[in-house]
Amino acid sequence: MNANPNEFSNEEITVTFNPRKCINAEKCAKGLPSVFRQAVIPWVKLDAASSEEIINQVRKCPSGALQCYRKSQEVA
Ligand code: SF4
């Protein structure tokens, strides 16, 4: 079980979320709603899309609240 509620991993990537940076632009929820869900806990569901789709969406986060890492390297 993951000890950090704002860290989400699948076999390829880890997505982190910093709520203090989030400006609630909802770009993530609108762009990839199956992964970045509203009013659901856990709100990030990494097995609902491919890692590439998730990486591309994380890159569009305007605040930097979402970050993505693959094999310990930052990719977004
Ligand atoms: S795209 Fe980034 S800033 Fe916008 S709601 Fe998602 S995490 Fe927050």
mmCIF file with all atom_site columns, C-alpha atoms and ligand atoms in Angstrom:
data_model
loop_
_atom_site.group_PDB
_atom_site.id
_atom_site.type_symbol
_atom_site.label_atom_id
_atom_site.label_alt_id
_atom_site.label_comp_id
_atom_site.label_asym_id
_atom_site.label_entity_id
_atom_site.label_seq_id
_atom_site.pdbx_PDB_ins_code
_atom_site.Cartn_x
_atom_site.Cartn_y
_atom_site.Cartn_z
_atom_site.occupancy
_atom_site.B_iso_or_equiv
_atom_site.pdbx_formal_charge
_atom_site.auth_seq_id
_atom_site.auth_comp_id
_atom_site.auth_asym_id
_atom_site.auth_atom_id
_atom_site.pdbx_PDB_model_num
ATOM   1  C  CA  . MET A 1 1  ? 0.000   0.000  0.000   1.00 0.00 ? 1  MET A CA  1
ATOM   2  C  CA  . ASN A 1 2  ? 1.196   3.486  -0.871  1.00 0.00 ? 2  ASN A CA  1
ATOM   3  C  CA  . ALA A 1 3  ? 1.919   5.622  2.183   1.00 0.00 ? 3  ALA A CA  1
ATOM   4  C  CA  . ASN A 1 4  ? 1.708   8.924  0.294   1.00 0.00 ? 4  ASN A CA  1
ATOM   5  C  CA  . PRO A 1 5  ? -1.880  9.714  -0.729  1.00 0.00 ? 5  PRO A CA  1
ATOM   6  C  CA  . ASN A 1 6  ? -0.596  12.114 -3.397  1.00 0.00 ? 6  ASN A CA  1
ATOM   7  C  CA  . GLU A 1 7  ? 1.684   9.632  -5.131  1.00 0.00 ? 7  GLU A CA  1
ATOM   8  C  CA  . PHE A 1 8  ? 0.343   7.147  -7.680  1.00 0.00 ? 8  PHE A CA  1
ATOM   9  C  CA  . SER A 1 9  ? 2.284   4.451  -9.511  1.00 0.00 ? 9  SER A CA  1
ATOM   10 C  CA  . ASN A 1 10 ? 1.834   1.822  -12.162 1.00 0.00 ? 10 ASN A CA  1
ATOM   11 C  CA  . GLU A 1 11 ? 4.545   -0.481 -13.499 1.00 0.00 ? 11 GLU A CA  1
ATOM   12 C  CA  . GLU A 1 12 ? 6.099   2.257  -15.656 1.00 0.00 ? 12 GLU A CA  1
ATOM   13 C  CA  . ILE A 1 13 ? 5.485   5.635  -14.095 1.00 0.00 ? 13 ILE A CA  1
ATOM   14 C  CA  . THR A 1 14 ? 4.848   7.493  -10.853 1.00 0.00 ? 14 THR A CA  1
ATOM   15 C  CA  . VAL A 1 15 ? 2.600   10.535 -10.794 1.00 0.00 ? 15 VAL A CA  1
ATOM   16 C  CA  . THR A 1 16 ? 2.814   12.964 -7.879  1.00 0.00 ? 16 THR A CA  1
ATOM   17 C  CA  . PHE A 1 17 ? 0.339   15.659 -6.961  1.00 0.00 ? 17 PHE A CA  1
ATOM   18 C  CA  . ASN A 1 18 ? 1.117   18.725 -4.856  1.00 0.00 ? 18 ASN A CA  1
ATOM   19 C  CA  . PRO A 1 19 ? -2.218  20.184 -3.686  1.00 0.00 ? 19 PRO A CA  1
ATOM   20 C  CA  . ARG A 1 20 ? -0.511  23.410 -2.576  1.00 0.00 ? 20 ARG A CA  1
ATOM   21 C  CA  . LYS A 1 21 ? 0.482   24.140 -6.183  1.00 0.00 ? 21 LYS A CA  1
ATOM   22 C  CA  . CYS A 1 22 ? -2.819  23.137 -7.801  1.00 0.00 ? 22 CYS A CA  1
ATOM   23 C  CA  . ILE A 1 23 ? -4.762  26.119 -9.159  1.00 0.00 ? 23 ILE A CA  1
ATOM   24 C  CA  . ASN A 1 24 ? -7.864  24.024 -9.860  1.00 0.00 ? 24 ASN A CA  1
ATOM   25 C  CA  . ALA A 1 25 ? -7.792  24.730 -13.573 1.00 0.00 ? 25 ALA A CA  1
ATOM   26 C  CA  . GLU A 1 26 ? -9.292  21.246 -14.065 1.00 0.00 ? 26 GLU A CA  1
ATOM   27 C  CA  . LYS A 1 27 ? -7.189  20.764 -17.153 1.00 0.00 ? 27 LYS A CA  1
ATOM   28 C  CA  . CYS A 1 28 ? -6.328  17.261 -15.992 1.00 0.00 ? 28 CYS A CA  1
ATOM   29 C  CA  . ALA A 1 29 ? -9.933  16.260 -15.234 1.00 0.00 ? 29 ALA A CA  1
ATOM   30 C  CA  . LYS A 1 30 ? -11.195 17.634 -18.531 1.00 0.00 ? 30 LYS A CA  1
ATOM   31 C  CA  . GLY A 1 31 ? -8.339  16.263 -20.616 1.00 0.00 ? 31 GLY A CA  1
ATOM   32 C  CA  . LEU A 1 32 ? -8.229  12.729 -19.223 1.00 0.00 ? 32 LEU A CA  1
ATOM   33 C  CA  . PRO A 1 33 ? -11.292 12.234 -16.975 1.00 0.00 ? 33 PRO A CA  1
ATOM   34 C  CA  . SER A 1 34 ? -10.911 8.461  -16.697 1.00 0.00 ? 34 SER A CA  1
ATOM   35 C  CA  . VAL A 1 35 ? -7.577  8.974  -14.898 1.00 0.00 ? 35 VAL A CA  1
ATOM   36 C  CA  . PHE A 1 36 ? -7.935  12.349 -13.154 1.00 0.00 ? 36 PHE A CA  1
ATOM   37 C  CA  . ARG A 1 37 ? -11.307 11.886 -11.515 1.00 0.00 ? 37 ARG A CA  1
ATOM   38 C  CA  . GLN A 1 38 ? -13.338 14.356 -9.563  1.00 0.00 ? 38 GLN A CA  1
ATOM   39 C  CA  . ALA A 1 39 ? -15.007 13.524 -6.251  1.00 0.00 ? 39 ALA A CA  1
ATOM   40 C  CA  . VAL A 1 40 ? -13.482 10.038 -6.121  1.00 0.00 ? 40 VAL A CA  1
ATOM   41 C  CA  . ILE A 1 41 ? -10.748 8.758  -3.813  1.00 0.00 ? 41 ILE A CA  1
ATOM   42 C  CA  . PRO A 1 42 ? -8.144  7.904  -4.908  1.00 0.00 ? 42 PRO A CA  1
ATOM   43 C  CA  . TRP A 1 43 ? -8.679  10.584 -7.534  1.00 0.00 ? 43 TRP A CA  1
ATOM   44 C  CA  . VAL A 1 44 ? -5.838  9.465  -9.815  1.00 0.00 ? 44 VAL A CA  1
ATOM   45 C  CA  . LYS A 1 45 ? -6.468  6.068  -11.447 1.00 0.00 ? 45 LYS A CA  1
ATOM   46 C  CA  . LEU A 1 46 ? -3.365  5.198  -13.437 1.00 0.00 ? 46 LEU A CA  1
ATOM   47 C  CA  . ASP A 1 47 ? -4.698  1.980  -14.959 1.00 0.00 ? 47 ASP A CA  1
ATOM   48 C  CA  . ALA A 1 48 ? -7.421  3.853  -16.845 1.00 0.00 ? 48 ALA A CA  1
ATOM   49 C  CA  . ALA A 1 49 ? -5.122  5.030  -19.675 1.00 0.00 ? 49 ALA A CA  1
ATOM   50 C  CA  . SER A 1 50 ? -1.734  4.297  -21.186 1.00 0.00 ? 50 SER A CA  1
ATOM   51 C  CA  . SER A 1 51 ? 1.367   5.685  -19.506 1.00 0.00 ? 51 SER A CA  1
ATOM   52 C  CA  . GLU A 1 52 ? 2.039   7.851  -22.579 1.00 0.00 ? 52 GLU A CA  1
ATOM   53 C  CA  . GLU A 1 53 ? -1.436  9.399  -22.408 1.00 0.00 ? 53 GLU A CA  1
ATOM   54 C  CA  . ILE A 1 54 ? -0.942  10.125 -18.709 1.00 0.00 ? 54 ILE A CA  1
ATOM   55 C  CA  . ILE A 1 55 ? 2.503   11.645 -19.272 1.00 0.00 ? 55 ILE A CA  1
ATOM   56 C  CA  . ASN A 1 56 ? 1.122   13.886 -22.017 1.00 0.00 ? 56 ASN A CA  1
ATOM   57 C  CA  . GLN A 1 57 ? -1.695  15.062 -19.757 1.00 0.00 ? 57 GLN A CA  1
ATOM   58 C  CA  . VAL A 1 58 ? 0.624   15.702 -16.793 1.00 0.00 ? 58 VAL A CA  1
ATOM   59 C  CA  . ARG A 1 59 ? 2.752   17.929 -19.051 1.00 0.00 ? 59 ARG A CA  1
ATOM   60 C  CA  . LYS A 1 60 ? -0.307  20.139 -19.627 1.00 0.00 ? 60 LYS A CA  1
ATOM   61 C  CA  . CYS A 1 61 ? -0.809  20.886 -15.918 1.00 0.00 ? 61 CYS A CA  1
ATOM   62 C  CA  . PRO A 1 62 ? -0.462  24.689 -15.806 1.00 0.00 ? 62 PRO A CA  1
ATOM   63 C  CA  . SER A 1 63 ? 0.711   24.916 -12.184 1.00 0.00 ? 63 SER A CA  1
ATOM   64 C  CA  . GLY A 1 64 ? 3.236   22.105 -11.952 1.00 0.00 ? 64 GLY A CA  1
ATOM   65 C  CA  . ALA A 1 65 ? 1.121   20.424 -9.275  1.00 0.00 ? 65 ALA A CA  1
ATOM   66 C  CA  . LEU A 1 66 ? 1.258   17.205 -11.261 1.00 0.00 ? 66 LEU A CA  1
ATOM   67 C  CA  . GLN A 1 67 ? 4.662   15.666 -11.919 1.00 0.00 ? 67 GLN A CA  1
ATOM   68 C  CA  . CYS A 1 68 ? 5.521   12.394 -13.580 1.00 0.00 ? 68 CYS A CA  1
ATOM   69 C  CA  . TYR A 1 69 ? 8.561   10.149 -13.301 1.00 0.00 ? 69 TYR A CA  1
ATOM   70 C  CA  . ARG A 1 70 ? 9.625   7.053  -15.193 1.00 0.00 ? 70 ARG A CA  1
ATOM   71 C  CA  . LYS A 1 71 ? 12.342  4.737  -13.894 1.00 0.00 ? 71 LYS A CA  1
ATOM   72 C  CA  . SER A 1 72 ? 13.482  7.418  -11.422 1.00 0.00 ? 72 SER A CA  1
ATOM   73 C  CA  . GLN A 1 73 ? 13.854  10.023 -14.199 1.00 0.00 ? 73 GLN A CA  1
ATOM   74 C  CA  . GLU A 1 74 ? 11.632  13.062 -14.448 1.00 0.00 ? 74 GLU A CA  1
ATOM   75 C  CA  . VAL A 1 75 ? 9.715   12.961 -17.732 1.00 0.00 ? 75 VAL A CA  1
ATOM   76 C  CA  . ALA A 1 76 ? 7.172   15.730 -17.311 1.00 0.00 ? 76 ALA A CA  1
HETATM 77 S  S1  . SF4 B 2 .  ? -4.246  20.365 -14.280 1.00 0.00 ? 1  SF4 B S1  1
HETATM 78 FE FE1 . SF4 B 2 .  ? -2.866  20.747 -12.561 1.00 0.00 ? 1  SF4 B FE1 1
HETATM 79 S  S2  . SF4 B 2 .  ? -3.530  22.721 -11.743 1.00 0.00 ? 1  SF4 B S2  1
HETATM 80 FE FE2 . SF4 B 2 .  ? -5.202  21.929 -12.993 1.00 0.00 ? 1  SF4 B FE2 1
HETATM 81 S  S3  . SF4 B 2 .  ? -6.543  20.812 -11.576 1.00 0.00 ? 1  SF4 B S3  1
HETATM 82 FE FE3 . SF4 B 2 .  ? -5.103  19.335 -12.471 1.00 0.00 ? 1  SF4 B FE3 1
HETATM 83 S  S4  . SF4 B 2 .  ? -3.425  19.273 -10.993 1.00 0.00 ? 1  SF4 B S4  1
HETATM 84 FE FE4 . SF4 B 2 .  ? -4.567  21.126 -10.553 1.00 0.00 ? 1  SF4 B FE4 1
#
